[in-house]
PDB file of C-alpha atoms in Angstrom:
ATOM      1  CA  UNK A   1     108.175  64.746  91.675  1.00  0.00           C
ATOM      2  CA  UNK A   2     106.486  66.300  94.433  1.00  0.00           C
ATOM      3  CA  UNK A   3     102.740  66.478  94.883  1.00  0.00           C
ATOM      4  CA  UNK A   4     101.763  70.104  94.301  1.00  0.00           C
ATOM      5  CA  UNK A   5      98.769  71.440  96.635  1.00  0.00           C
ATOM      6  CA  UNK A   6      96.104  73.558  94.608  1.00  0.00           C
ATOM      7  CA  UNK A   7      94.125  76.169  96.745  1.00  0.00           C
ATOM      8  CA  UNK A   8      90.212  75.748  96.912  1.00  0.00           C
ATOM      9  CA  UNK A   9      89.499  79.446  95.942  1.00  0.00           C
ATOM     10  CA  UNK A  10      87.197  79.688  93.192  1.00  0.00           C
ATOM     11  CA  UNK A  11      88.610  82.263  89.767  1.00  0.00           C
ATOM     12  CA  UNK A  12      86.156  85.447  89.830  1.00  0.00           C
ATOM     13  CA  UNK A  13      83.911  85.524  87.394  1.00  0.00           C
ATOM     14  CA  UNK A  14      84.833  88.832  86.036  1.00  0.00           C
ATOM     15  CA  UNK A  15      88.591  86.666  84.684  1.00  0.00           C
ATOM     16  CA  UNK A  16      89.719  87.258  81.488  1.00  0.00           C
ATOM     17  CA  UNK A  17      89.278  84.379  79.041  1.00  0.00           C
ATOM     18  CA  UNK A  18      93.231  85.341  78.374  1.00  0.00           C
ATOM     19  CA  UNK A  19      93.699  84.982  82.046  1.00  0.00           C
ATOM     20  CA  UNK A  20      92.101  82.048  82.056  1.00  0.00           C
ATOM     21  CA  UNK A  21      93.520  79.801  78.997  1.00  0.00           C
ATOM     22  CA  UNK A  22      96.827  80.902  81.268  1.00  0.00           C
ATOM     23  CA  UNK A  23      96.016  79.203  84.132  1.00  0.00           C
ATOM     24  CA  UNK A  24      94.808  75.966  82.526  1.00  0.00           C
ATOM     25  CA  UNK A  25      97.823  75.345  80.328  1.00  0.00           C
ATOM     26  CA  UNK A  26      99.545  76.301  83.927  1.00  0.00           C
ATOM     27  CA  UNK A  27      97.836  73.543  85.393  1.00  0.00           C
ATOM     28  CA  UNK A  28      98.391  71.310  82.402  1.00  0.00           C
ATOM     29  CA  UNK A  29     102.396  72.009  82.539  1.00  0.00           C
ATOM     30  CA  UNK A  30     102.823  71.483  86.126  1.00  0.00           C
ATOM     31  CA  UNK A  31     100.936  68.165  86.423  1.00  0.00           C
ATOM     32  CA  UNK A  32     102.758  66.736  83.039  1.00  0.00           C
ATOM     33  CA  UNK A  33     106.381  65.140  83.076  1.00  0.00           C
ATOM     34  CA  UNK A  34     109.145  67.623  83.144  1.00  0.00           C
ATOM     35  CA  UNK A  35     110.193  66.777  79.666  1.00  0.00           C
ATOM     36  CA  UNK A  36     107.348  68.887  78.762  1.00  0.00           C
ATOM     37  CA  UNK A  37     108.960  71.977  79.765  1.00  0.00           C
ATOM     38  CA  UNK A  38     110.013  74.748  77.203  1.00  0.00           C
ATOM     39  CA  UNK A  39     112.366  77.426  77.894  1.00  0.00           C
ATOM     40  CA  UNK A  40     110.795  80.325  79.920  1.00  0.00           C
ATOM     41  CA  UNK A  41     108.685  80.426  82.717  1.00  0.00           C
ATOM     42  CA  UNK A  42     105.014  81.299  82.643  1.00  0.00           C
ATOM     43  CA  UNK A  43     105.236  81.992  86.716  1.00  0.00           C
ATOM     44  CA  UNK A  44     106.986  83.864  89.546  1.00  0.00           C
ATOM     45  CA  UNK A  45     108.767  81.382  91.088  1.00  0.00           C
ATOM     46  CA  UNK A  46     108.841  82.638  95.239  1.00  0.00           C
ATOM     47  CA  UNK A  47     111.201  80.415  97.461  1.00  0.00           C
ATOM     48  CA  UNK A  48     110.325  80.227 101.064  1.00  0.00           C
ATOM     49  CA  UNK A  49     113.409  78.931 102.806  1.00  0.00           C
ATOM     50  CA  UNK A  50     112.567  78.418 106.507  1.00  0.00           C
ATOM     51  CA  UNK A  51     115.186  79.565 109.047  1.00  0.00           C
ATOM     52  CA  UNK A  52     116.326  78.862 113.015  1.00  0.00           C
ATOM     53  CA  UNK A  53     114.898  81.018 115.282  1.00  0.00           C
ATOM     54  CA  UNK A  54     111.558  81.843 112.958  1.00  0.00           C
ATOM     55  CA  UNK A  55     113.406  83.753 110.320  1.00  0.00           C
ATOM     56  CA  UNK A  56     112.147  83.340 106.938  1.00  0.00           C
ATOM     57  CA  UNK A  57     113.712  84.288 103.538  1.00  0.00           C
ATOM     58  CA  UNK A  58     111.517  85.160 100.824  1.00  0.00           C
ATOM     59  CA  UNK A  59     113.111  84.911  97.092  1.00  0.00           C
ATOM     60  CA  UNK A  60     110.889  85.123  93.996  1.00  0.00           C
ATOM     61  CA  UNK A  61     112.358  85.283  90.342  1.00  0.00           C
ATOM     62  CA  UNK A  62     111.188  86.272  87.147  1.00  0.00           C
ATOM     63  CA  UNK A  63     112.254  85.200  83.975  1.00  0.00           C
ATOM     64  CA  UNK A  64     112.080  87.925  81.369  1.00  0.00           C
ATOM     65  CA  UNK A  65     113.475  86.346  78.924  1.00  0.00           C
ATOM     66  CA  UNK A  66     111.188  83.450  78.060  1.00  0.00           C
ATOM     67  CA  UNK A  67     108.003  84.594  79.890  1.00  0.00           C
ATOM     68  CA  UNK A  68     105.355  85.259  77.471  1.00  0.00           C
ATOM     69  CA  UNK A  69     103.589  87.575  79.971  1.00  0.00           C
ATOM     70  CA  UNK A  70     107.048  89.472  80.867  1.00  0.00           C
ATOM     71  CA  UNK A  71     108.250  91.335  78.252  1.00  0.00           C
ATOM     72  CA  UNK A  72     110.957  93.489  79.560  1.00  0.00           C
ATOM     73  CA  UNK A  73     113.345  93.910  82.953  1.00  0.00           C
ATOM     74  CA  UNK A  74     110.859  97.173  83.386  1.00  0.00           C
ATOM     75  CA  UNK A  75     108.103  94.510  83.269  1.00  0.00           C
ATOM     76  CA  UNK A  76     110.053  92.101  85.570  1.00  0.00           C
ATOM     77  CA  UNK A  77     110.637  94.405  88.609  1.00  0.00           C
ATOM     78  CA  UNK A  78     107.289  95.628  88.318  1.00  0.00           C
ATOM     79  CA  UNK A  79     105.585  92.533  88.475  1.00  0.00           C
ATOM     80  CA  UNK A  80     108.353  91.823  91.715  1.00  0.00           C
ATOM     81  CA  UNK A  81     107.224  95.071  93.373  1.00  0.00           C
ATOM     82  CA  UNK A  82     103.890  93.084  95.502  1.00  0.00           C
ATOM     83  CA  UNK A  83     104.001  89.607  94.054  1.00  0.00           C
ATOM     84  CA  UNK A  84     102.139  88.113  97.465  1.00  0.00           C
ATOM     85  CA  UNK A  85     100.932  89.387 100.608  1.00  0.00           C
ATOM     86  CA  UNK A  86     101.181  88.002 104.211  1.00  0.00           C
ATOM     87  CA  UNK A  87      98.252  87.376 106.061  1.00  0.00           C
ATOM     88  CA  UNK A  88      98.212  88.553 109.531  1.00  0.00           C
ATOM     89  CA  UNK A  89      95.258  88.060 111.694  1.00  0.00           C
ATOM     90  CA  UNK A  90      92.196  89.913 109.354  1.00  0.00           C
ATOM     91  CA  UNK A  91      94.646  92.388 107.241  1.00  0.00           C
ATOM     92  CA  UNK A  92      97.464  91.779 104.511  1.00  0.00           C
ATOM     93  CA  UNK A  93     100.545  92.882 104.966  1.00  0.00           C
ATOM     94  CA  UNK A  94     102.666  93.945 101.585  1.00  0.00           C
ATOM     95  CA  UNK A  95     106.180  92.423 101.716  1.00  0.00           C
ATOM     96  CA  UNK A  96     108.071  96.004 101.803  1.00  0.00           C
ATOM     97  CA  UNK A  97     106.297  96.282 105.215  1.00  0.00           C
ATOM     98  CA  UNK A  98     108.609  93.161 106.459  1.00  0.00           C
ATOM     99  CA  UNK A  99     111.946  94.530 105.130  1.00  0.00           C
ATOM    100  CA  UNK A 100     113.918  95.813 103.174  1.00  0.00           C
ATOM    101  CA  UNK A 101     113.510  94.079  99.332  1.00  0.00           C
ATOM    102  CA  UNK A 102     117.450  92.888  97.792  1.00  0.00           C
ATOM    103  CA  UNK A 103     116.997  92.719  93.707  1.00  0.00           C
ATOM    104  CA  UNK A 104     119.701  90.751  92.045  1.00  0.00           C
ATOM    105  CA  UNK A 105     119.868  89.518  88.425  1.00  0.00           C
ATOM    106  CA  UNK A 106     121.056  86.113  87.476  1.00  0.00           C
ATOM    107  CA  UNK A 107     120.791  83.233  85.086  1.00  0.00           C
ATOM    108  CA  UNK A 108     120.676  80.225  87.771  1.00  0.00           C
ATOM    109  CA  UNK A 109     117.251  78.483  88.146  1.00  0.00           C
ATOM    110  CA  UNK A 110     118.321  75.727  89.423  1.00  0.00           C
ATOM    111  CA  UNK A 111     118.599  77.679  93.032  1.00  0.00           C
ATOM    112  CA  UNK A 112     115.417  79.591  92.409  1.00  0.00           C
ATOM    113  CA  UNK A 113     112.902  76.946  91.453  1.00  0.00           C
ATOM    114  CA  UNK A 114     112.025  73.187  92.240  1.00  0.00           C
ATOM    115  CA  UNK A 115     114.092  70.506  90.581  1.00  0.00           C
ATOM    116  CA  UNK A 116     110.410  69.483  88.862  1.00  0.00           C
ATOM    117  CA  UNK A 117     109.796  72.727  87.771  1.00  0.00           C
ATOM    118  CA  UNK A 118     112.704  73.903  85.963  1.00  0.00           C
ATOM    119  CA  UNK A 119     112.569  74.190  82.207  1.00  0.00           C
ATOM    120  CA  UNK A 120     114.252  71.562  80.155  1.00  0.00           C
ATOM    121  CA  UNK A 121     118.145  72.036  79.158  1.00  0.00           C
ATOM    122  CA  UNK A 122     118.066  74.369  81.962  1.00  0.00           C
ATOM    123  CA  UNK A 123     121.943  74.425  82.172  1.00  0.00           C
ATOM    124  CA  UNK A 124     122.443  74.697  78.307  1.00  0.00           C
ATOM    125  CA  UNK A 125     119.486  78.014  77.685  1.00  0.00           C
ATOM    126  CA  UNK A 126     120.658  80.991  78.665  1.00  0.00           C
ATOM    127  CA  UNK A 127     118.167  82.601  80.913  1.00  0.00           C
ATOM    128  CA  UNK A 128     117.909  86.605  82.169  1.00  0.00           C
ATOM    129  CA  UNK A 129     116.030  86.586  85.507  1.00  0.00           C
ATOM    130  CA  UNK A 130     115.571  88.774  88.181  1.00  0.00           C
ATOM    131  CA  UNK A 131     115.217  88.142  92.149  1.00  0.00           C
ATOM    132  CA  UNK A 132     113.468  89.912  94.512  1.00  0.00           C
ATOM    133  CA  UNK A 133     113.851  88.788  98.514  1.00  0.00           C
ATOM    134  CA  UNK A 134     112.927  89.536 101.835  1.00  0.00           C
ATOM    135  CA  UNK A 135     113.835  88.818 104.976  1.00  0.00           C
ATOM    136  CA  UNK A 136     112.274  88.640 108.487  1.00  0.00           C
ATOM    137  CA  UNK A 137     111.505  87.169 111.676  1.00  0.00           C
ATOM    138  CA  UNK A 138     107.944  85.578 111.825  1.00  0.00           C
ATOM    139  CA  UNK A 139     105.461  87.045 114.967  1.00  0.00           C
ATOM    140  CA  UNK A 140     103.819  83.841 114.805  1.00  0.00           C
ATOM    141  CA  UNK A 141     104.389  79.946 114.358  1.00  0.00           C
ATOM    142  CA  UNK A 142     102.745  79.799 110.933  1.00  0.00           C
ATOM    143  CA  UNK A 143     102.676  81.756 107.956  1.00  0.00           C
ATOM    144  CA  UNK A 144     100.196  82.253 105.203  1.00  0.00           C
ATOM    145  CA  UNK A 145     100.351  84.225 102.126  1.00  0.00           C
ATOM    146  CA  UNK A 146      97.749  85.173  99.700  1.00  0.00           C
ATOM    147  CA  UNK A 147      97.822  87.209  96.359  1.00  0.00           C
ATOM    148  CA  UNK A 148      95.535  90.108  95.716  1.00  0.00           C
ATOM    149  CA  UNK A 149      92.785  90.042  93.475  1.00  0.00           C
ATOM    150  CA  UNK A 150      93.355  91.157  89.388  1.00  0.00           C
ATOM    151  CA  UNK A 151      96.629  90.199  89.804  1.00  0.00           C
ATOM    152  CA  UNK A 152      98.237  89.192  86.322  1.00  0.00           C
ATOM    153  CA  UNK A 153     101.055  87.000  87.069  1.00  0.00           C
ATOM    154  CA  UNK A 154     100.592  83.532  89.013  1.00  0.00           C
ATOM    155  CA  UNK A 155     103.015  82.446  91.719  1.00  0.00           C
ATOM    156  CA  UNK A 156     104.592  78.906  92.145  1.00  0.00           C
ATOM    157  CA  UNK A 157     104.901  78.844  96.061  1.00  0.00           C
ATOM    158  CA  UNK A 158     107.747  76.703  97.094  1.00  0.00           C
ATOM    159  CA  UNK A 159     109.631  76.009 100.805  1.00  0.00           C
ATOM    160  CA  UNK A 160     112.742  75.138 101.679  1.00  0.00           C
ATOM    161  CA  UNK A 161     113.707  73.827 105.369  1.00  0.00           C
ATOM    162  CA  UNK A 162     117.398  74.866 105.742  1.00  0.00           C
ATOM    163  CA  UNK A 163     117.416  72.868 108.585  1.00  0.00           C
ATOM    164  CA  UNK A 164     116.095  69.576 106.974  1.00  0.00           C
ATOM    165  CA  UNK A 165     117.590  70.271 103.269  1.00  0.00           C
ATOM    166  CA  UNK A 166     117.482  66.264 102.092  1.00  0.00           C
ATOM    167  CA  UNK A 167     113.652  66.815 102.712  1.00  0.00           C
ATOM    168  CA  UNK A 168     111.667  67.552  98.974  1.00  0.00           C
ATOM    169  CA  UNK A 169     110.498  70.742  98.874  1.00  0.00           C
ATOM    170  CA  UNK A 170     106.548  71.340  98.847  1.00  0.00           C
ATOM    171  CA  UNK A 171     104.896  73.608  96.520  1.00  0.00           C
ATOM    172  CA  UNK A 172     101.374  75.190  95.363  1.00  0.00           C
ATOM    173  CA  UNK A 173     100.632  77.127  93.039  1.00  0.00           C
ATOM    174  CA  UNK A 174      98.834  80.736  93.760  1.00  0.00           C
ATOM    175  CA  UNK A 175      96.135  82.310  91.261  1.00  0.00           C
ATOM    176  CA  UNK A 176      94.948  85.521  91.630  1.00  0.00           C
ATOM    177  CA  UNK A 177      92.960  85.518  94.833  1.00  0.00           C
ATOM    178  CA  UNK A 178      94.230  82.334  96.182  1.00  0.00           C
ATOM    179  CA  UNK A 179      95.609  82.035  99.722  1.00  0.00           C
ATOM    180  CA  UNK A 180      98.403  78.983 100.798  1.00  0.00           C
ATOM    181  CA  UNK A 181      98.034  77.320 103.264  1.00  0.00           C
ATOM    182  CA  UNK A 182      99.708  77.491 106.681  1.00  0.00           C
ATOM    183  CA  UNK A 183     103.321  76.991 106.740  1.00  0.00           C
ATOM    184  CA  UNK A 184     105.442  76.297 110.026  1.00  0.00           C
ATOM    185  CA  UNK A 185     108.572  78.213 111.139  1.00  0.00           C
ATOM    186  CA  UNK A 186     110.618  77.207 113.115  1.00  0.00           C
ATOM    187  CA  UNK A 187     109.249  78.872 116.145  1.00  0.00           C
ATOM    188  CA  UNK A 188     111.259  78.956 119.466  1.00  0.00           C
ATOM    189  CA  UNK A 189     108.716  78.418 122.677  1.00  0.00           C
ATOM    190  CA  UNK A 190     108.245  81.348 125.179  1.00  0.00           C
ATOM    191  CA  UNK A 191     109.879  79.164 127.559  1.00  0.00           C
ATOM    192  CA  UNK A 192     112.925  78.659 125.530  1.00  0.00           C
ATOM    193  CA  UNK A 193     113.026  82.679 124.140  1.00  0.00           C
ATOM    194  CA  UNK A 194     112.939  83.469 128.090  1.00  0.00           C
ATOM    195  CA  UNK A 195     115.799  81.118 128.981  1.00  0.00           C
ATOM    196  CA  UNK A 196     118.019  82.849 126.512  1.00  0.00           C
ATOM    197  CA  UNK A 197     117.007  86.292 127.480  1.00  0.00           C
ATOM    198  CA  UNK A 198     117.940  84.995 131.326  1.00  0.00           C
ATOM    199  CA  UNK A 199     121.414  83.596 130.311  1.00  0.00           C
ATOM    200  CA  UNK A 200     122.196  86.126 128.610  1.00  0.00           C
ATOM    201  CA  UNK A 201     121.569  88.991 131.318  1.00  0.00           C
ATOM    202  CA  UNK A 202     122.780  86.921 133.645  1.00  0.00           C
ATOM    203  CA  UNK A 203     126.519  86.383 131.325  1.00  0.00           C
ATOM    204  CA  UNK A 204     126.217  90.104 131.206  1.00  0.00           C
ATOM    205  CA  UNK A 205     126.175  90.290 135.141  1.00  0.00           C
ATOM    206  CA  UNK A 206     129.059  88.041 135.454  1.00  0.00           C
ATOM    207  CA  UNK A 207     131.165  90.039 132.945  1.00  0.00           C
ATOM    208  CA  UNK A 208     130.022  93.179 134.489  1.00  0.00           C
ATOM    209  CA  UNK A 209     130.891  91.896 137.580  1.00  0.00           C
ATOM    210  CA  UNK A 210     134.474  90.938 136.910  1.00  0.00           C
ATOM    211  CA  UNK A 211     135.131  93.860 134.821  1.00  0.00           C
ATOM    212  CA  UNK A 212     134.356  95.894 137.814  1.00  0.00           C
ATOM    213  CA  UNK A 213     136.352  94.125 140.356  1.00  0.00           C
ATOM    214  CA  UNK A 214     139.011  94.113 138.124  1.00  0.00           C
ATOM    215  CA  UNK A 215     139.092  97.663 137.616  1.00  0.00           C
ATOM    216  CA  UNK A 216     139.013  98.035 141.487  1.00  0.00           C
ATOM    217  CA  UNK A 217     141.861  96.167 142.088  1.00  0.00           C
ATOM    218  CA  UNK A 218     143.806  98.239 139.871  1.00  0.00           C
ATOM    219  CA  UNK A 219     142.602 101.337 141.587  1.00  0.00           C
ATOM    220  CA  UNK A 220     143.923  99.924 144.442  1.00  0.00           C
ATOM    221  CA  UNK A 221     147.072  98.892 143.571  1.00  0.00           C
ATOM    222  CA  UNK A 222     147.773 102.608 142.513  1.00  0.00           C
TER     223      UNK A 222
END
């Protein structure tokens, strides 16, 4: 079982004693034995699968059928509307800002969540959840989320290297308020970006080139 990473944010004050029996028994389920697990899903689970060339797809499912906090599919693509934020420089930037948002509906945790985190007799329950992902190409060699304030529903923050995919997959878990911690794309140097931007003018040139000549010959051979 991987070793989840808590945040060091503090809950406001002003919390909900609802909201807050939720995010004990949260912390309670995570850190017990997966045996433990019931049927639904008391989170949004978001999949970060990291990408070549700094692209990074964001996926995050809700379970409306066995979330006590999600009632409905009305309820479930409301709460995927602005489930987390990324963090760039001093502002946050909402995820429909990045791209365009792809909604599918499903009933296949197993892709969607960590193998410790998926509810017990996953394959015999029948689940009804919804997906919500972006897609984009990072400005900068690390990313960092963080989830508004008065935010209801809590976020189980999970990456996956496409690159490396024997390597476990690290999660944390994101209250409302809370901010992850830098993750790493897979950032190309300057040095390398420029290289390809060279070769590929300079295949351009070539084919230009030979198209050209090519073209003259022709003319002259008329």
């Amino acid at each position: 079982m991987t070793k989840p990473e808590f945040p060091n944010d503090e809950l406001p004050m002003t919390q909900s004693i609802r909201s807050f029996v939720i995010r004990i028994s949260s912390f309670v389920i995570l850190a017990a034995p997966l045996c433990v697990f019931g049927h639904g899903a008391e989170f949004l689970s978001a999949k970060l699968t990291l990408l070549p060339d700094a692209e990074v797809l964001l996926e995050v499912t809700a379970d409306y059928g066995g979330n006590p906090l999600i009632a409905d599919e009305a309820i479930a693509k409301e709460a995927l509307i602005d489930p987390v934020r990324l963090r760039r420089n001093e502002s946050l930037v909402p995820l429909a800002a990045l791209s365009d948002v792809n909604i599918t509906q499903h009933d296949n945790w197993a892709e969607f969540a960590p193998a410790a985190y998926l509810p017990a007799d996953t394959e015999a329950q029948p689940h009804t959840l919804i997906t919500a992902a972006w897609r984009w190409r990072s400005e900068s060699p690390e990313i960092v989320f963080e989830m508004t304030k008065g935010k209801l529903h809590d976020v189980l923050l999970w990456t996956r290297d496409q690159t490396n995919p024997d390597a476990p997959p690290k999660w944390m878990l994101l209250l409302a308020g809370d901010r992850s911690k830098a993750i790493a794309v897979h950032w190309l140097p300057w040095w390398r970006r420029w290289q390809a931007v060279m070769a590929s003018s300079a295949l351009i040139l070539v084919l230009g080139y030979f198209v050209s000549r090519n073209f003259t010959l022709r003319q002259r051979t008329l």
